[in-house]
Amino acid sequence: MNRRFTWSGESEPKDKNNPNAPGGENELRDYRFNNNNGNFIANLAYAINEKHHFMVNHLLTTFDRKGKDKYYPDLEINKLPRKNNKNITALGYRTNIADQWDLNVFVKITIKKVSTLKKSRKMKSTKM
């Protein structure tokens, strides 16, 4: 029976016109999956002299999920990979002006590739 419960533990049928309607899952599923995550970070800083500095930063993150269903091993949606790769690169420049002021300029570029189901999308954005 398909029922709705309150915080006090009381219940009532979800479908009041058909209180004996079956509820729960429509199909039996046993989807088991493995997640693989990865991170890579690199930072590089170079000082030309006391007043001029350059910086480069890079971040790579990956995600990959694979799984299978014991009851529906041939179901296409369970065989497809789910992958996410993201690259973020930042370039920066810093200079001292008159020993009292700092000027910082940076650019950040993000590239993201997402593969899920049968579609693969590649997105690119630039932020300043």
XYZ file of N, CA, C and O in Angstrom:
512
model
N 0.839 -1.178 0.000
C 0.000 0.000 0.000
C 0.883 1.240 0.000
O 1.901 1.284 0.671
N 0.458 2.212 -0.742
C 1.180 3.462 -0.892
C 0.659 4.459 0.133
O -0.468 4.927 0.036
N 1.480 4.796 1.157
C 0.997 5.623 2.260
C 1.911 6.811 2.498
O 3.094 6.775 2.204
N 1.340 7.860 3.056
C 2.073 9.065 3.440
C 2.099 9.121 4.960
O 1.062 9.014 5.605
N 3.305 9.298 5.533
C 3.456 9.305 6.984
C 3.733 10.715 7.492
O 4.383 11.510 6.830
N 3.246 10.992 8.716
C 3.505 12.274 9.370
C 4.630 12.098 10.380
O 5.073 10.980 10.654
N 5.077 13.208 10.999
C 6.137 13.152 11.997
C 5.701 12.387 13.236
O 6.511 11.813 13.954
N 4.414 12.353 13.490
C 3.929 11.646 14.675
C 3.751 10.153 14.439
O 3.397 9.420 15.349
N 3.985 9.686 13.199
C 3.882 8.263 12.903
C 2.538 7.846 12.332
O 2.349 6.684 11.992
N 1.594 8.753 12.231
C 0.294 8.434 11.639
C 0.448 8.377 10.124
O 1.317 9.017 9.549
N -0.428 7.605 9.482
C -0.340 7.483 8.028
C -1.716 7.592 7.400
O -2.745 7.382 8.054
N -1.706 7.930 6.123
C -2.932 7.978 5.325
C -2.568 7.557 3.908
O -1.418 7.681 3.491
N -3.508 7.038 3.147
C -3.192 6.621 1.772
C -2.825 7.830 0.916
O -3.409 8.902 1.069
N -1.842 7.649 0.037
C -1.466 8.740 -0.863
C -2.570 9.017 -1.870
O -2.826 10.161 -2.205
N -3.208 7.960 -2.347
C -4.325 8.112 -3.274
C -5.605 7.789 -2.516
O -5.936 6.628 -2.293
N -6.327 8.829 -2.097
C -7.527 8.616 -1.282
C -8.643 7.947 -2.068
O -9.502 7.288 -1.489
N -8.647 8.080 -3.412
C -9.663 7.418 -4.232
C -9.391 5.928 -4.382
O -10.309 5.154 -4.635
N -8.131 5.526 -4.239
C -7.754 4.121 -4.357
C -6.758 3.800 -3.237
O -5.558 3.716 -3.468
N -7.236 3.620 -2.002
C -6.326 3.445 -0.862
C -5.490 2.169 -0.916
O -4.470 2.077 -0.250
N -5.874 1.166 -1.697
C -5.116 -0.085 -1.781
C -4.194 -0.133 -2.995
O -3.711 -1.198 -3.361
N -3.928 1.026 -3.618
C -3.051 1.068 -4.794
C -1.634 0.662 -4.384
O -1.170 1.018 -3.306
N -0.964 -0.113 -5.228
C 0.403 -0.519 -4.886
C 1.342 0.684 -4.914
O 1.149 1.627 -5.667
N 2.353 0.634 -4.081
C 3.313 1.731 -4.025
C 4.724 1.226 -4.159
O 4.958 0.075 -4.513
N 5.653 2.071 -3.874
C 7.057 1.683 -3.927
C 7.634 1.791 -5.316
O 7.151 2.538 -6.155
N 8.681 1.025 -5.560
C 9.376 1.064 -6.832
C 8.536 0.418 -7.925
O 7.831 -0.558 -7.694
N 8.667 0.970 -9.140
C 7.969 0.383 -10.279
C 8.703 -0.844 -10.808
O 8.095 -1.720 -11.403
N 10.020 -0.878 -10.620
C 10.828 -1.993 -11.094
C 11.855 -2.345 -10.026
O 12.237 -1.509 -9.220
N 12.329 -3.541 -10.090
C 13.382 -3.977 -9.189
C 14.724 -3.591 -9.802
O 15.002 -3.918 -10.954
N 15.543 -2.854 -9.068
C 16.848 -2.412 -9.555
C 17.924 -2.748 -8.535
O 17.678 -2.737 -7.333
N 19.114 -3.040 -9.032
C 20.279 -3.233 -8.179
C 21.491 -2.665 -8.908
O 22.370 -3.380 -9.357
N 21.510 -1.336 -9.051
C 22.593 -0.646 -9.752
C 23.728 -0.382 -8.776
O 23.560 0.287 -7.766
N 24.888 -0.960 -9.059
C 26.084 -0.770 -8.233
C 27.086 0.017 -9.069
O 27.269 -0.266 -10.247
N 27.757 0.988 -8.445
C 28.669 1.820 -9.210
C 29.965 2.069 -8.450
O 30.036 1.926 -7.239
N 30.988 2.420 -9.205
C 32.283 2.825 -8.666
C 32.575 4.233 -9.147
O 32.459 4.521 -10.334
N 32.952 5.102 -8.236
C 33.344 6.462 -8.570
C 34.857 6.582 -8.500
O 35.480 6.087 -7.572
N 35.435 7.239 -9.483
C 36.855 7.543 -9.490
C 37.007 9.055 -9.565
O 36.516 9.681 -10.503
N 37.665 9.648 -8.569
C 37.887 11.087 -8.515
C 39.379 11.363 -8.566
O 40.174 10.610 -8.010
N 39.746 12.468 -9.216
C 41.155 12.846 -9.263
C 41.316 14.353 -9.228
O 40.472 15.080 -9.741
N 42.394 14.816 -8.605
C 42.733 16.234 -8.532
C 44.218 16.409 -8.798
O 45.035 15.621 -8.325
N 44.549 17.457 -9.524
C 45.938 17.828 -9.749
C 46.027 19.344 -9.672
O 45.251 20.053 -10.313
N 46.965 19.864 -8.878
C 47.139 21.300 -8.716
C 48.608 21.626 -8.932
O 49.488 20.963 -8.380
N 48.871 22.664 -9.744
C 50.237 23.120 -9.963
C 50.270 24.642 -9.843
O 49.400 25.329 -10.370
N 51.252 25.148 -9.136
C 51.448 26.586 -8.964
C 52.882 26.928 -9.331
O 53.815 26.224 -8.936
N 53.048 28.023 -10.055
C 54.376 28.484 -10.429
C 54.406 29.999 -10.270
O 53.513 30.695 -10.765
N 55.393 30.503 -9.554
C 55.548 31.942 -9.350
C 56.980 32.326 -9.690
O 57.925 31.607 -9.355
N 57.119 33.458 -10.364
C 58.445 33.925 -10.763
C 58.539 35.426 -10.507
O 57.672 36.189 -10.932
N 59.579 35.831 -9.797
C 59.809 37.247 -9.522
C 60.954 37.731 -10.406
O 62.082 37.248 -10.294
N 60.647 38.670 -11.295
C 61.695 39.247 -12.147
C 62.638 40.084 -11.286
O 63.850 39.990 -11.401
N 62.036 40.891 -10.421
C 62.783 41.661 -9.425
C 61.816 41.952 -8.282
O 60.751 41.329 -8.195
N 62.142 42.879 -7.408
C 61.279 43.155 -6.253
C 59.931 43.748 -6.638
O 58.981 43.676 -5.871
N 59.821 44.314 -7.829
C 58.592 45.017 -8.209
C 57.703 44.236 -9.182
O 56.537 44.556 -9.312
N 58.224 43.251 -9.867
C 57.452 42.560 -10.899
C 57.421 41.052 -10.621
O 58.461 40.415 -10.490
N 56.184 40.494 -10.588
C 55.989 39.068 -10.296
C 54.967 38.482 -11.282
O 53.952 39.112 -11.579
N 55.223 37.254 -11.740
C 54.285 36.513 -12.582
C 53.872 35.242 -11.850
O 54.670 34.637 -11.139
N 52.610 34.828 -12.038
C 52.094 33.610 -11.434
C 51.285 32.812 -12.464
O 50.583 33.404 -13.278
N 51.404 31.493 -12.388
C 50.589 30.587 -13.204
C 50.062 29.507 -12.267
O 50.826 28.908 -11.504
N 48.760 29.264 -12.315
C 48.125 28.213 -11.505
C 47.293 27.334 -12.434
O 46.651 27.842 -13.361
N 47.298 26.041 -12.165
C 46.468 25.128 -12.955
C 45.804 24.117 -12.015
O 46.439 23.597 -11.108
N 44.543 23.859 -12.279
C 43.774 22.875 -11.509
C 43.087 21.938 -12.497
O 42.411 22.387 -13.421
N 43.266 20.648 -12.310
C 42.595 19.624 -13.110
C 41.810 18.739 -12.156
O 42.370 18.215 -11.188
N 40.517 18.590 -12.395
C 39.696 17.661 -11.610
C 39.008 16.699 -12.576
O 38.577 17.090 -13.654
N 38.939 15.438 -12.172
C 38.298 14.416 -12.995
C 37.311 13.622 -12.154
O 37.484 13.466 -10.940
N 36.276 13.150 -12.812
C 35.285 12.280 -12.184
C 34.862 11.260 -13.227
O 34.618 11.604 -14.378
N 34.794 10.001 -12.830
C 34.409 8.920 -13.738
C 33.576 7.913 -12.952
O 34.008 7.439 -11.905
N 32.390 7.622 -13.436
C 31.513 6.641 -12.780
C 31.191 5.525 -13.761
O 30.780 5.762 -14.889
N 31.379 4.300 -13.303
C 31.002 3.108 -14.072
C 30.161 2.227 -13.163
O 30.427 2.132 -11.969
N 29.153 1.592 -13.737
C 28.306 0.742 -12.916
C 27.566 -0.286 -13.734
O 27.594 -0.273 -14.958
N 26.910 -1.190 -13.031
C 26.086 -2.205 -13.692
C 24.928 -2.584 -12.790
O 24.984 -2.427 -11.576
N 23.899 -3.076 -13.417
C 22.686 -3.472 -12.722
C 22.556 -4.987 -12.816
O 22.579 -5.563 -13.905
N 22.438 -5.631 -11.671
C 22.351 -7.094 -11.613
C 21.099 -7.601 -12.332
O 21.131 -8.643 -12.986
N 19.988 -6.873 -12.228
C 18.729 -7.339 -12.805
C 18.548 -6.943 -14.269
O 17.824 -7.597 -14.997
N 19.186 -5.847 -14.692
C 19.079 -5.388 -16.075
C 20.483 -5.142 -16.640
O 20.866 -4.010 -16.907
N 21.283 -6.190 -16.836
C 22.661 -5.992 -17.281
C 22.763 -5.440 -18.704
O 23.767 -4.825 -19.047
N 21.742 -5.627 -19.536
C 21.794 -5.159 -20.921
C 21.152 -3.793 -21.115
O 21.086 -3.302 -22.236
N 20.689 -3.177 -20.047
C 20.060 -1.865 -20.156
C 21.108 -0.838 -20.575
O 22.131 -0.662 -19.913
N 20.859 -0.160 -21.695
C 21.850 0.736 -22.296
C 22.273 1.877 -21.361
O 23.446 2.237 -21.301
N 21.355 2.438 -20.624
C 21.674 3.582 -19.766
C 22.664 3.213 -18.664
O 23.440 4.047 -18.205
N 22.681 1.962 -18.249
C 23.618 1.530 -17.206
C 25.025 1.276 -17.740
O 25.969 1.215 -16.967
N 25.171 1.096 -19.042
C 26.480 0.817 -19.629
C 27.241 2.084 -20.001
O 28.437 2.043 -20.210
N 26.552 3.204 -20.107
C 27.186 4.425 -20.574
C 28.010 5.089 -19.483
O 27.589 5.168 -18.337
N 29.192 5.583 -19.845
C 30.044 6.217 -18.832
C 29.539 7.612 -18.469
O 28.860 8.266 -19.242
N 29.891 8.031 -17.297
C 29.600 9.382 -16.833
C 30.931 9.988 -16.425
O 31.526 9.578 -15.436
N 31.407 10.918 -17.241
C 32.731 11.492 -17.019
C 32.647 13.012 -16.964
O 31.832 13.620 -17.642
N 33.514 13.592 -16.153
C 33.584 15.037 -16.013
C 35.057 15.411 -15.849
O 35.706 14.949 -14.920
N 35.574 16.211 -16.766
C 36.943 16.722 -16.684
C 36.890 18.239 -16.691
O 36.232 18.830 -17.548
N 37.572 18.859 -15.741
C 37.579 20.313 -15.667
C 39.009 20.805 -15.507
O 39.736 20.344 -14.639
N 39.410 21.742 -16.379
C 40.720 22.379 -16.330
C 40.527 23.865 -16.072
O 39.772 24.522 -16.792
N 41.210 24.379 -15.071
C 41.174 25.808 -14.780
C 42.615 26.296 -14.750
O 43.434 25.783 -13.989
N 42.904 27.280 -15.591
C 44.234 27.871 -15.631
C 44.107 29.357 -15.325
O 43.232 30.035 -15.859
N 44.982 29.852 -14.456
C 44.981 31.269 -14.101
C 46.378 31.841 -14.321
O 47.374 31.215 -13.977
N 46.422 33.021 -14.924
C 47.667 33.734 -15.146
C 47.576 35.057 -14.397
O 46.549 35.741 -14.450
N 48.638 35.427 -13.702
C 48.594 36.660 -12.931
C 49.882 37.453 -13.031
O 50.961 36.902 -13.278
N 49.743 38.760 -12.845
C 50.888 39.669 -12.836
C 50.693 40.648 -11.685
O 49.590 41.156 -11.465
N 51.768 40.893 -10.940
C 51.704 41.832 -9.825
C 52.912 42.766 -9.902
O 54.027 42.328 -10.166
N 52.643 44.026 -9.650
C 53.718 44.999 -9.619
C 53.518 45.961 -8.454
O 52.381 46.213 -8.045
N 54.605 46.460 -7.911
C 54.557 47.459 -6.845
C 54.706 48.836 -7.471
O 55.608 49.054 -8.281
N 53.841 49.738 -7.076
C 53.892 51.106 -7.587
C 54.240 52.022 -6.414
O 53.491 52.103 -5.443
N 55.355 52.685 -6.494
C 55.796 53.668 -5.504
C 55.860 53.087 -4.089
O 55.629 53.793 -3.122
N 56.124 51.789 -3.954
C 56.279 51.116 -2.661
C 55.069 51.232 -1.731
O 55.143 50.870 -0.575
N 53.972 51.779 -2.200
C 52.770 51.899 -1.375
C 51.562 51.213 -2.008
O 50.591 50.927 -1.322
N 51.615 50.989 -3.297
C 50.472 50.426 -4.017
C 50.892 49.163 -4.756
O 51.994 49.077 -5.281
N 49.981 48.193 -4.817
C 50.178 46.996 -5.626
C 49.132 46.974 -6.727
O 47.965 47.296 -6.490
N 49.547 46.595 -7.911
C 48.626 46.411 -9.029
C 48.632 44.927 -9.378
O 49.699 44.353 -9.643
N 47.462 44.300 -9.349
C 47.312 42.885 -9.682
C 46.395 42.742 -10.886
O 45.314 43.325 -10.913
N 46.822 41.957 -11.852
C 46.017 41.657 -13.034
C 46.033 40.141 -13.195
O 47.093 39.515 -13.092
N 44.858 39.548 -13.443
C 44.822 38.108 -13.657
C 43.740 37.736 -14.658
O 42.782 38.468 -14.867
N 43.934 36.595 -15.273
C 42.976 36.017 -16.220
C 42.774 34.569 -15.816
O 43.732 33.862 -15.494
N 41.519 34.128 -15.834
C 41.209 32.739 -15.491
C 40.458 32.115 -16.660
O 39.486 32.683 -17.151
N 40.920 30.958 -17.100
C 40.298 30.231 -18.215
C 39.812 28.891 -17.683
O 40.558 28.157 -17.045
N 38.545 28.568 -17.953
C 37.949 27.306 -17.512
C 37.510 26.506 -18.731
O 36.786 27.023 -19.579
N 37.933 25.257 -18.794
C 37.500 24.341 -19.849
C 36.905 23.121 -19.156
O 37.552 22.506 -18.315
N 35.673 22.788 -19.512
C 34.964 21.691 -18.859
C 34.426 20.743 -19.925
O 33.802 21.179 -20.880
N 34.685 19.449 -19.767
C 34.161 18.439 -20.683
C 33.312 17.465 -19.875
O 33.800 16.856 -18.933
N 32.058 17.326 -20.271
C 31.116 16.464 -19.565
C 30.605 15.415 -20.544
O 30.127 15.756 -21.628
N 30.716 14.149 -20.179
C 30.191 13.047 -20.996
C 29.208 12.275 -20.139
O 29.575 11.720 -19.114
N 27.969 12.273 -20.553
C 26.960 11.507 -19.844
C 25.919 11.051 -20.848
O 25.647 11.751 -21.816
N 25.372 9.898 -20.618
C 24.444 9.285 -21.558
C 25.120 9.220 -22.915
O 26.224 8.743 -23.023
N 24.490 9.691 -23.982
C 25.106 9.601 -25.300
C 25.642 10.943 -25.786
O 26.087 11.048 -26.897
N 25.609 11.956 -24.946
C 26.033 13.281 -25.370
C 27.347 13.647 -24.689
O 27.595 13.290 -23.560
N 28.158 14.378 -25.400
C 29.400 14.902 -24.848
C 29.428 16.388 -25.166
O 29.231 16.792 -26.294
N 29.657 17.196 -24.137
C 29.679 18.642 -24.335
C 31.018 19.186 -23.869
O 31.557 18.734 -22.870
N 31.510 20.159 -24.576
C 32.736 20.838 -24.176
C 32.400 22.307 -24.029
O 31.871 22.924 -24.942
N 32.698 22.862 -22.846
C 32.389 24.247 -22.577
C 33.674 24.979 -22.258
O 34.589 24.443 -21.671
N 33.755 26.248 -22.681
C 34.924 27.060 -22.409
C 34.457 28.430 -21.971
O 33.561 29.012 -22.571
N 35.071 28.929 -20.923
C 34.743 30.276 -20.476
C 36.008 30.979 -20.036
O 36.957 30.355 -19.615
N 35.992 32.288 -20.140
C 37.112 33.104 -19.721
C 36.588 34.181 -18.791
O 35.587 34.811 -19.084
N 37.268 34.378 -17.674
C 36.864 35.405 -16.715
C 38.041 36.321 -16.461
O 39.171 35.883 -16.375
N 37.764 37.589 -16.313
C 38.802 38.568 -15.967
C 38.393 39.299 -14.719
O 37.285 39.462 -14.420
